[in-house]
Every structure is written in C-alpha cells, then in structure tokens.
Amino acid sequence: MNHPQPIVFQAAAQPETLAVVGHARPHESAALHVTGSAVYTDDMPELAGTLHAALVLAEVAHGSVRRIDVDALRAQPGVVDVMTGADVPGHNECSPVHAHDEPIFADKVQFYGQPLSAVVATSHDLARRAARRAKVEYDKQPALLSVYDALAADSHLLPTVEVARGNAQAAIAAAPHRLAGEVYLGGQEHFYLEGQVSYAVPGEGDSMHVYCSTQHPTEMQHLVADALGWQAHQVQITCRRMGGGFGGKESQSQHTACVAALLAWKTGKPVRMRLDRDDDMSITGKRHDFDIRYEVGFADDGLILGIKFELASRCGYSADLSGPVNDRAIFHCDNAYYLDAVAIRSLRMKTHTVSNTAFRGFGGPQGTFAIESVIEDIARRLGADPLAVRRRNLYGDSAGDVRTTTPYGMKVEDNVLAPLIDQLAADSDYAARRDRIAAFNAANPIVKRGISLTPVKFGISFTATLFNQAGALVHVYNDGTVLVSQGGTEMGQGLYTKVRQIVAEVFGLPFDAVRMSATDTTRVPNTSATAASSGTDLNGMAARAAALEIRERLAQFAAGLHGVDAASVTFADGRVHVAGTDQPFAALVMEAYRSRIKLWEAGFYKTPKIHYDPTTMQGRPFFYFAYGAAVSEVAIDTLTGQTRVLRVDVLHDVGRSINPALDIGQIEGGFVQGMGWLTTEELWWRDDGKLMTHAPSTYKIPAASDCPEVFNVKLFDNANIEDSIHKSKAVGEPPLMLPFSVFFAIRAAAAAAIPADAPLRLDAPATPEAILRAIAAGRGTPMEDAT
C-alpha cells in the first residue's frame, strides 16, 4: 500500500526580513484555533439578562397555517415571549434579492421546516423544548419536491434564460458523430462547523448591535433594519470570524440575524439565537441540484462541432440567489473548451423545498460538470483517451486564434491550460499509469481501477458588476503599530492573514506589527459579500490603497526633513531609509504625529475592465480566469460499490501566491469538499417533504480516512496578466472543480466492469448504490443481480 506523502512547497530561499508577501505563513488565528481561544459568535460572554430564541418550524411541505396556539407556547416553562409575522414592526421579509418571497415568519408554508414563529426563553434548552411543543394546525396542499416533479408540472421559479452562438442544431445534424445524453448532479449541504448564530444587543435611541456569523454584514444590516422598520444607520453588524461559510452564510444568516434582533427589540433584552445542527440543515439552502441534458455533434478526433444543453435546477421555493447561480452555470458550460456552435437553455424550477442558495463555486461547478460529462461520453463513443478529447477541444492560447472567445463574448486572453496539463500529465506519469490500470482491470474481475485528468477554467469576479468594489480603513498609531479594518469576512480561508501581509509589505513592517479589527458595518460601509473568490482581490487592494496613501505622506515628510526627493525614501525591515540614514518606522511615525501629519486613511477599490449585460448575457463578467488540473486514480469494488481514492496529483494556478501555505490549504480543502459532494454527500427527502439527511448520522461528509492515500499539490508558475493584488489569483472556489477527476475516474472504473459498447450513465454523487446501478444498467441486469 502506498503511504500518504507530505505536501512540500519549495520557494526560493530569501531572508525573512526581505518581504512578507509571498511567504508561507500560518493562518493568523491558527494558534487560537488549536487552543480553543478563538472567539466565535456563540463563544461571546453573555450580557446580563440575555435571552435565547428558537424557531417553530412547519411540519408540512406545502399548505397554509390555520392556527398557532400562541397561548400554549407562552405557558411553556421559561418562555418570556412569542413572535409571529403579525408582530413584526417593519417588513416580515428577508429575501436577499428583494423579491418579497421569503418571509421571516410564514403563514403560507412552502417547505417542510419553514419558520412559522419564534419563542424566546431564559435558556437555549428551554427555548428549543418550547418550540418543539408548538401546536400548529394546517391546511395541506400537494407538494412538488424534486426537479423532475417541477419539470412535469412546468413549475418555474424564474424565467428561462437562453444563450446561443451559431446554429447548434445544424452543426449537430451535419456532424459525422452525434450523441444525446442525460445525467443528474445532486445538491450539497454546506456543513460548516459553526452553525448559524446571531447575538442581538439593543442599544440606546432605537439602535441594535448584532454579532452575526455571516459572510455579508451589509446585507444583514439592511435586512434587520427593514424588519424593524428602521434605517441602516440604526443597525450595527459585527463579525470577527466564522467557523466556515462556503456560501451558506451569504444570505442564509438572515433568519438568525432578523429573529434575534426582532426579539431583542420586543423584549428590550439581549437575545442569542443559535440553530442546532438538525434545524440548521432543515432550514438553510443547499447547493442547487441539476438535471443536465445534452445533444452533441463531433468529428472523428473528438472535436465538438455543435452542442445543445438544457440545465434544469431545483431552486426551491424562493428566488434567493438562484438567478445568478444559474447564470454562472451558463458561463461555465464551456469550462476549458471552445464551443463554436452552442445553445444553452437554463431552467430555474420551483419546488416546495428549502430555497437553494450560494455554495462554493456558485453554479460554476454544475456548468463545468455538464461539459465534462459530454467529453467523457464522446471519448467512450470513439474509444479514445478522454484526455486526448479534452486537449483537442481546449481554448486557443494566442491573440490571433479565433478559438479564444467564450459563448458569452469574453476573450480568453491568458490561457495556460495546455502547458499546465502537459506538465501535470508528465509529473503524474499519467500515460504509463493508464496503461498499467488497463492491464490491472483485464486481470481482476472484481476490483476495477480508473484514472482521469480533468482541467478547470474559472472566472473571477461577481457577475453582478456593482459588487466588485471594496473599502478599507488603515490606522497607523503613533507607536508605529497598524490596525486595519476592511469589508471582507474571515471564515477560515485566511483573508485576514493575507490582508495583514499586504499592509505589512507596504510599510516594510514585520507581520506582527499589523493587526486586523473585526469586520463591522460602522467602520467600513456598503460592503459586498465575501464570496465569488474575490475577498483578497477586492479587500486586499482597498487596504493596500489606504496604506500606500499613508506611506506616501510619511515619505514626503521624511524627504522634507532631509531635503531629498520622496521617491528615494524606502521602507523595509521595520526601518525607514532616507539620504544614507535610517531610523525605526515607529520613530518616524512619532515625528510625523508631532508634526500633525495624517496617519490614517480610507482606501477604495473597484475591479477594472468588467462589463456585462444581463439581458443579453454578453460582455466581460470576469476580470480574469484561474486555471488548474488534477489527476485522480481510484479503485472500486464491483460487488459492494465501495470506492477508494488511491492517488491525486494537482497542479493549480494561483498567480504569484501571496501565501503559499494558505493557497495550498485552500486547494486541499476545496478538493476534499468537492470530492465529498461527488461521492458521498447525498441529500434525501421523505415523501412528505422532510429532509432526512439532517445530521452527520445520515449525511456523510468526507472523513480523514476518505482523503487520498497519496495527495500531491503543486502551484503552477504563472503571474496574473491582469493588475491584481501582487499578481496573485483567487483560490477559494476554483479548486472545488478539481475532484471531477475523482468522479470521472470512478466512471472509468465502472466502465471497465461492463462491455465497451454498453451504455454508461453514472449520476452524482457516485455513492455505492449509484455505482452498482450504473454497472447493472451497463450489463443489462436488474439491480439485485448487479454483482
């Protein structure tokens, strides 16, 4: 058996004092995390008189609430008060897109587990017990639960969107080879370690301070203010850190924030609201599941000549972020491949299930999965190596190449996939291993192996152009230390660490001379969500802009003291060098303070070049693309469907890494999370609409034992061609698509268990049951005879 290999990053040797940016550093809160000293929202000491809230949840999937016995709720032990939609002083609404379709407390039930009312009690346990004893009467109605139910009922949540280039139908009809297929791609629970939680503290003069585990403090500020009937300046939202988010706290933190604030307003007491895991998983949205159908025409060498997609997603009961999620799925249906004649139809279906929402990748993974499935089917039809088909269809890599424009009209100007794939294929010994696997499979009737190399091209920016902006506030204190406030939130990804590195680099200071304050709407207003992999790109640039302004002031001041040009002043190693002399940074700062030089600054950044027309789905929605590829080798047991991931090799493009340790950690984590989505994490609803996979006992995220036995991760040597922060590239979301290599390696292993000309459909997640079903169908045998 191969033993796991440690991941080693090798950087050029350089003195620690030369630079802060580009060095592998631990997460700024790593020591706090492992010692249990990091303070999360639910760890905050309770103020005197703090009360605790819990939700009364619907126990039908569709219907109307005839009556809630509020008096019986109030009579429960420890209960202080009860709130329903009728008690909300402002708008009983918490839709993140202002669609007015997401009530805080519902009277018309749209999914099993929908909040109907809230109780506030003297303890968390008493509040939960009281809420569970609520007596609710319903008028039930039929429910649509699956995307297939919605398709059959023609139940659309949002208008259908279509994007086309050329005449796809004609190109398919004229092609030497044609295929049509369908595959289902399941959803995913976020399963952040810290659940949804808010702590609302009423203030003087109609004001509210909410400590909230959220990726989007400004949105929570507006939703809380709207619920209270107040204005934004009356509400303060603070978030120091989250124990994971993954998109699940972009809009889904609205219920805890709004309900805690409403009950704090009603009682005049601080109110803490924390969802337990079962409630959290039942109430909050998931990754959108998709039914994917396609028609494709292709040449003898696998070149795609024409292709049509129909992407039907289960959006749930309300709009939430389903519009932009499905738009991004359209934008990533090409992944790494030039599609000359293409037609994409996106169906956004309404069901009586929780409203699906943002999740790492934000629709991009679903679109990427669609085209990668087609590539695999083409290779199977031709009897070719899927990697050869992938290479044949890659985007061009030169300015004069016509194969460089996406279906939505954006030029691919920095395509490095061909050399990246070549390097990975060579480093991983892909070709020789593929031959060895074929020989292994020929000799082993029960255990089959598979290998796959899949690429990723992922667009970086919010597709809604207005969100591509950020602000920051940098304070230099007169002792030479620095405090930074910015609009991004820390959820373990290392944003605070990278921003500290960026600001320390500007001033030539050691890392520990810079600290971060909690993200707070009273310090930096009008923030965008920390999402779309843009946290460092936006907030790092804003913080750097503020720091550069202060440094320029200090340089001008120092130059004036020595009668030289400010351009000759340098800041390095904690000292300021000017006119052949140097002094500690802190000494110059104190002199500047005494001379009344401004030592703080606000910074602002907006992403350049991007433009996008949502009505035509054309433009440049992304500032740049991030690239990567992975090779995975797996083994499956054809008797049980059990899978083992034997080896993974990753080569990923992060531009010039600001912090290689954090970037490799994001790649590893994204890979394993995506692998879980595609292999073990299956969501299952009972016929009455109740989510049964609502706890770790029934919902299986990857464990340490599921990680690849050999896991090699390298960073591709490539500077961003765009003027990003230190020429780096975003790394949050793109790695989540790298484990498509695991899924398609499983598919290749399953293919080895059936005749070469047999049909093969493997839905995701590739659970043991799904693998056995695929093999049974390929052998033409009933499921019980699959072995």
Coordinates of N, CA, C and O in Angstrom, one line a residue, residues 608-697:
P608 N -11.4 46.8 -12.4 CA -11.5 47.4 -13.7 C -11.9 46.4 -14.8 O -12.0 45.2 -14.6
K609 N -12.2 46.9 -16.0 CA -12.4 46.2 -17.2 C -13.7 45.4 -17.4 O -14.1 45.1 -18.5
I610 N -14.4 45.1 -16.3 CA -15.5 44.2 -16.3 C -16.8 45.0 -16.8 O -17.0 46.2 -16.4
H611 N -17.6 44.4 -17.6 CA -18.9 44.9 -18.0 C -19.7 43.7 -18.5 O -19.2 42.7 -19.0
Y612 N -21.0 43.8 -18.3 CA -21.8 42.6 -18.6 C -23.3 43.1 -18.7 O -23.8 43.8 -17.8
D613 N -24.0 42.6 -19.7 CA -25.4 43.0 -19.9 C -26.2 41.7 -19.6 O -26.2 40.8 -20.4
P614 N -26.9 41.8 -18.5 CA -27.6 40.6 -18.1 C -28.8 40.2 -19.0 O -29.3 39.1 -18.9
T615 N -29.3 41.2 -19.8 CA -30.4 40.9 -20.7 C -29.9 40.1 -21.9 O -30.7 39.3 -22.4
T616 N -28.7 40.4 -22.3 CA -28.2 39.6 -23.5 C -27.2 38.5 -23.1 O -26.8 37.7 -23.9
M617 N -26.8 38.5 -21.8 CA -25.8 37.6 -21.3 C -24.5 37.7 -22.1 O -23.8 36.6 -22.3
Q618 N -24.1 38.9 -22.5 CA -22.9 39.1 -23.2 C -22.1 40.2 -22.5 O -22.6 41.1 -21.9
G619 N -20.7 40.0 -22.7 CA -19.8 41.0 -22.1 C -18.6 40.4 -21.5 O -18.2 39.3 -21.9
R620 N -18.0 41.1 -20.5 CA -16.9 40.6 -19.8 C -17.2 40.5 -18.3 O -16.9 41.5 -17.6
P621 N -17.9 39.5 -17.9 CA -18.3 39.4 -16.5 C -17.1 39.2 -15.5 O -17.2 39.4 -14.3
F622 N -15.9 38.7 -16.0 CA -14.8 38.3 -15.2 C -13.6 39.1 -15.5 O -13.3 39.4 -16.6
F623 N -12.8 39.5 -14.4 CA -11.6 40.2 -14.6 C -10.5 39.3 -15.2 O -9.7 39.7 -16.0
Y624 N -10.5 38.0 -14.7 CA -9.5 37.1 -15.3 C -10.0 35.7 -15.0 O -11.1 35.5 -14.3
F625 N -9.3 34.7 -15.5 CA -9.6 33.3 -15.2 C -8.5 32.7 -14.3 O -7.3 33.0 -14.5
A626 N -8.9 31.7 -13.5 CA -7.9 30.9 -12.7 C -8.0 29.5 -13.4 O -9.1 29.0 -13.8
Y627 N -6.9 28.8 -13.4 CA -6.8 27.5 -14.1 C -6.2 26.5 -13.1 O -5.5 26.8 -12.2
G628 N -6.5 25.3 -13.5 CA -5.9 24.2 -12.7 C -6.3 22.8 -13.4 O -7.1 22.8 -14.3
A629 N -5.7 21.8 -12.9 CA -6.0 20.4 -13.4 C -5.6 19.4 -12.3 O -4.7 19.7 -11.4
A630 N -6.3 18.3 -12.3 CA -6.0 17.2 -11.4 C -6.0 15.9 -12.0 O -6.8 15.7 -13.0
V631 N -5.2 15.0 -11.6 CA -5.2 13.6 -12.0 C -5.6 12.7 -10.8 O -4.9 12.9 -9.7
S632 N -6.6 11.9 -10.9 CA -7.0 11.0 -9.8 C -7.1 9.6 -10.2 O -7.5 9.3 -11.3
E633 N -6.6 8.7 -9.3 CA -6.7 7.3 -9.6 C -7.6 6.7 -8.4 O -7.3 7.0 -7.3
V634 N -8.5 5.8 -8.8 CA -9.4 5.2 -7.8 C -9.5 3.7 -8.1 O -9.2 3.2 -9.1
A635 N -10.1 3.0 -7.1 CA -10.4 1.6 -7.2 C -11.8 1.5 -6.7 O -12.2 2.1 -5.7
I636 N -12.6 0.6 -7.4 CA -14.0 0.3 -6.9 C -14.1 -1.2 -6.8 O -13.5 -2.0 -7.5
D637 N -14.9 -1.6 -5.8 CA -15.3 -3.0 -5.6 C -16.7 -3.2 -6.3 O -17.7 -2.6 -5.9
T638 N -16.7 -3.9 -7.4 CA -17.9 -4.1 -8.1 C -19.0 -4.9 -7.4 O -20.1 -5.0 -7.9
L639 N -18.6 -5.6 -6.3 CA -19.6 -6.3 -5.5 C -20.3 -5.4 -4.6 O -21.5 -5.6 -4.3
T640 N -19.7 -4.4 -4.0 CA -20.3 -3.5 -3.0 C -20.4 -2.1 -3.5 O -21.2 -1.3 -2.8
G641 N -19.8 -1.7 -4.5 CA -19.8 -0.3 -4.9 C -18.9 0.6 -4.1 O -18.8 1.8 -4.4
Q642 N -18.1 0.0 -3.2 CA -17.2 0.8 -2.4 C -16.1 1.4 -3.2 O -15.6 0.7 -4.1
T643 N -15.7 2.6 -2.9 CA -14.6 3.3 -3.6 C -13.5 3.7 -2.7 O -13.7 4.0 -1.6
R644 N -12.3 3.7 -3.3 CA -11.1 4.2 -2.6 C -10.4 5.1 -3.6 O -10.2 4.8 -4.7
V645 N -10.0 6.3 -3.1 CA -9.2 7.2 -3.9 C -7.7 6.9 -3.6 O -7.3 7.1 -2.4
L646 N -7.0 6.4 -4.5 CA -5.6 5.9 -4.3 C -4.6 7.0 -4.4 O -3.6 7.0 -3.6
R647 N -4.7 7.9 -5.4 CA -3.7 8.9 -5.6 C -4.4 10.1 -6.3 O -5.2 10.0 -7.2
V648 N -3.9 11.3 -5.9 CA -4.3 12.6 -6.5 C -3.1 13.4 -6.7 O -2.3 13.6 -5.8
D649 N -3.0 14.0 -7.9 CA -2.0 14.9 -8.3 C -2.7 16.2 -8.8 O -3.5 16.1 -9.7
V650 N -2.3 17.3 -8.2 CA -2.9 18.6 -8.5 C -1.9 19.6 -8.9 O -0.8 19.7 -8.3
L651 N -2.1 20.3 -10.0 CA -1.3 21.5 -10.4 C -2.3 22.6 -10.6 O -3.1 22.6 -11.5
H652 N -2.1 23.7 -9.8 CA -3.1 24.7 -9.8 C -2.5 26.1 -9.9 O -1.4 26.4 -9.4
D653 N -3.1 27.0 -10.7 CA -2.7 28.3 -11.0 C -3.3 29.3 -10.0 O -4.5 29.6 -10.0
V654 N -2.4 29.9 -9.1 CA -2.9 30.9 -8.2 C -2.1 32.2 -8.5 O -2.1 33.1 -7.6
G655 N -1.5 32.3 -9.7 CA -0.7 33.5 -10.0 C 0.5 33.5 -9.1 O 1.1 32.5 -8.8
R656 N 0.9 34.7 -8.7 CA 2.0 34.9 -7.7 C 1.4 34.8 -6.3 O 0.8 35.7 -5.9
S657 N 1.6 33.7 -5.7 CA 0.9 33.4 -4.4 C 1.3 34.4 -3.3 O 2.5 34.7 -3.1
I658 N 0.4 35.0 -2.6 CA 0.6 35.9 -1.5 C 1.0 35.1 -0.3 O 1.9 35.5 0.5
N659 N 0.4 33.9 -0.1 CA 0.8 33.0 1.0 C 0.6 31.6 0.5 O -0.5 31.0 0.5
P660 N 1.7 30.9 0.1 CA 1.6 29.5 -0.5 C 1.0 28.5 0.5 O 0.3 27.6 0.0
A661 N 1.2 28.7 1.8 CA 0.6 27.7 2.7 C -0.9 27.8 2.7 O -1.6 26.8 2.7
L662 N -1.4 29.0 2.8 CA -2.8 29.2 2.7 C -3.4 28.7 1.4 O -4.5 28.1 1.4
D663 N -2.8 29.0 0.3 CA -3.3 28.7 -1.0 C -3.3 27.1 -1.2 O -4.3 26.6 -1.7
I664 N -2.3 26.5 -0.7 CA -2.3 25.0 -0.8 C -3.4 24.4 0.1 O -4.1 23.5 -0.3
G665 N -3.6 25.0 1.3 CA -4.6 24.6 2.1 C -6.0 24.8 1.5 O -6.9 23.9 1.7
Q666 N -6.2 25.9 0.8 CA -7.5 26.1 0.1 C -7.7 25.0 -1.0 O -8.8 24.5 -1.2
I667 N -6.6 24.7 -1.7 CA -6.7 23.7 -2.8 C -7.0 22.3 -2.2 O -7.9 21.6 -2.7
E668 N -6.3 22.0 -1.1 CA -6.6 20.7 -0.5 C -8.1 20.6 0.0 O -8.8 19.7 -0.2
G669 N -8.5 21.7 0.8 CA -9.8 21.7 1.3 C -10.9 21.7 0.3 O -11.9 21.0 0.4
G670 N -10.7 22.5 -0.8 CA -11.7 22.6 -1.9 C -11.8 21.2 -2.6 O -12.9 20.8 -2.9
F671 N -10.6 20.6 -2.7 CA -10.7 19.3 -3.4 C -11.5 18.3 -2.6 O -12.3 17.6 -3.1
V672 N -11.2 18.2 -1.3 CA -11.9 17.2 -0.5 C -13.4 17.5 -0.4 O -14.2 16.6 -0.4
Q673 N -13.7 18.8 -0.2 CA -15.1 19.2 -0.2 C -15.8 18.8 -1.5 O -16.9 18.3 -1.4
G674 N -15.2 19.1 -2.6 CA -15.8 18.7 -3.9 C -15.9 17.2 -4.1 O -16.9 16.7 -4.6
M675 N -14.9 16.5 -3.6 CA -14.9 15.0 -3.7 C -16.1 14.5 -2.9 O -16.8 13.5 -3.3
G676 N -16.3 15.1 -1.7 CA -17.5 14.6 -0.9 C -18.8 14.8 -1.6 O -19.7 14.0 -1.6
W677 N -18.9 16.0 -2.2 CA -20.1 16.3 -3.0 C -20.4 15.3 -4.1 O -21.5 14.8 -4.3
L678 N -19.3 14.8 -4.7 CA -19.4 14.0 -5.9 C -19.5 12.5 -5.6 O -19.7 11.7 -6.5
T679 N -19.2 12.1 -4.3 CA -19.1 10.7 -4.0 C -20.0 10.3 -2.8 O -20.6 9.2 -2.9
T680 N -20.1 11.0 -1.7 CA -20.7 10.5 -0.5 C -21.9 11.4 0.0 O -22.7 10.9 0.7
E681 N -21.9 12.6 -0.4 CA -22.9 13.5 0.2 C -24.2 13.5 -0.5 O -24.4 14.3 -1.5
E682 N -25.1 12.7 -0.1 CA -26.4 12.6 -0.7 C -27.5 13.2 0.1 O -27.7 12.8 1.3
L683 N -28.3 14.1 -0.5 CA -29.4 14.7 0.2 C -30.7 13.8 -0.1 O -30.9 13.5 -1.3
W684 N -31.5 13.6 0.9 CA -32.7 12.7 0.6 C -33.9 13.2 1.4 O -33.8 13.5 2.6
W685 N -35.0 13.5 0.7 CA -36.2 13.9 1.3 C -37.2 12.8 1.4 O -37.4 12.0 0.4
R686 N -37.9 12.8 2.5 CA -39.0 11.8 2.6 C -40.2 12.3 1.7 O -40.2 13.4 1.2
D687 N -41.1 11.4 1.4 CA -42.2 11.7 0.5 C -43.1 12.9 1.0 O -43.7 13.5 0.2
D688 N -43.1 13.1 2.3 CA -43.9 14.3 2.8 C -43.1 15.6 2.8 O -43.5 16.6 3.2
G689 N -41.8 15.5 2.3 CA -41.0 16.7 2.2 C -40.0 17.0 3.3 O -39.2 17.9 3.2
K690 N -40.0 16.1 4.3 CA -39.0 16.3 5.4 C -37.6 15.8 4.9 O -37.4 14.7 4.4
L691 N -36.6 16.7 5.1 CA -35.2 16.3 4.8 C -34.7 15.3 5.9 O -34.7 15.6 7.1
M692 N -34.4 14.1 5.4 CA -34.0 13.0 6.4 C -32.5 13.0 6.6 O -32.0 12.5 7.6
T693 N -31.7 13.6 5.7 CA -30.3 13.7 5.9 C -30.0 15.0 6.5 O -29.4 16.0 5.9
H694 N -30.3 15.1 7.8 CA -30.3 16.4 8.5 C -29.3 16.4 9.7 O -29.3 17.2 10.6
A695 N -28.3 15.4 9.7 CA -27.3 15.4 10.8 C -26.2 14.5 10.2 O -26.3 13.8 9.3
P696 N -25.0 14.5 10.9 CA -23.9 13.7 10.5 C -24.2 12.2 10.5 O -23.4 11.5 9.9
S697 N -25.2 11.8 11.3 CA -25.5 10.4 11.3 C -26.1 9.9 10.0 O -26.0 8.7 9.7

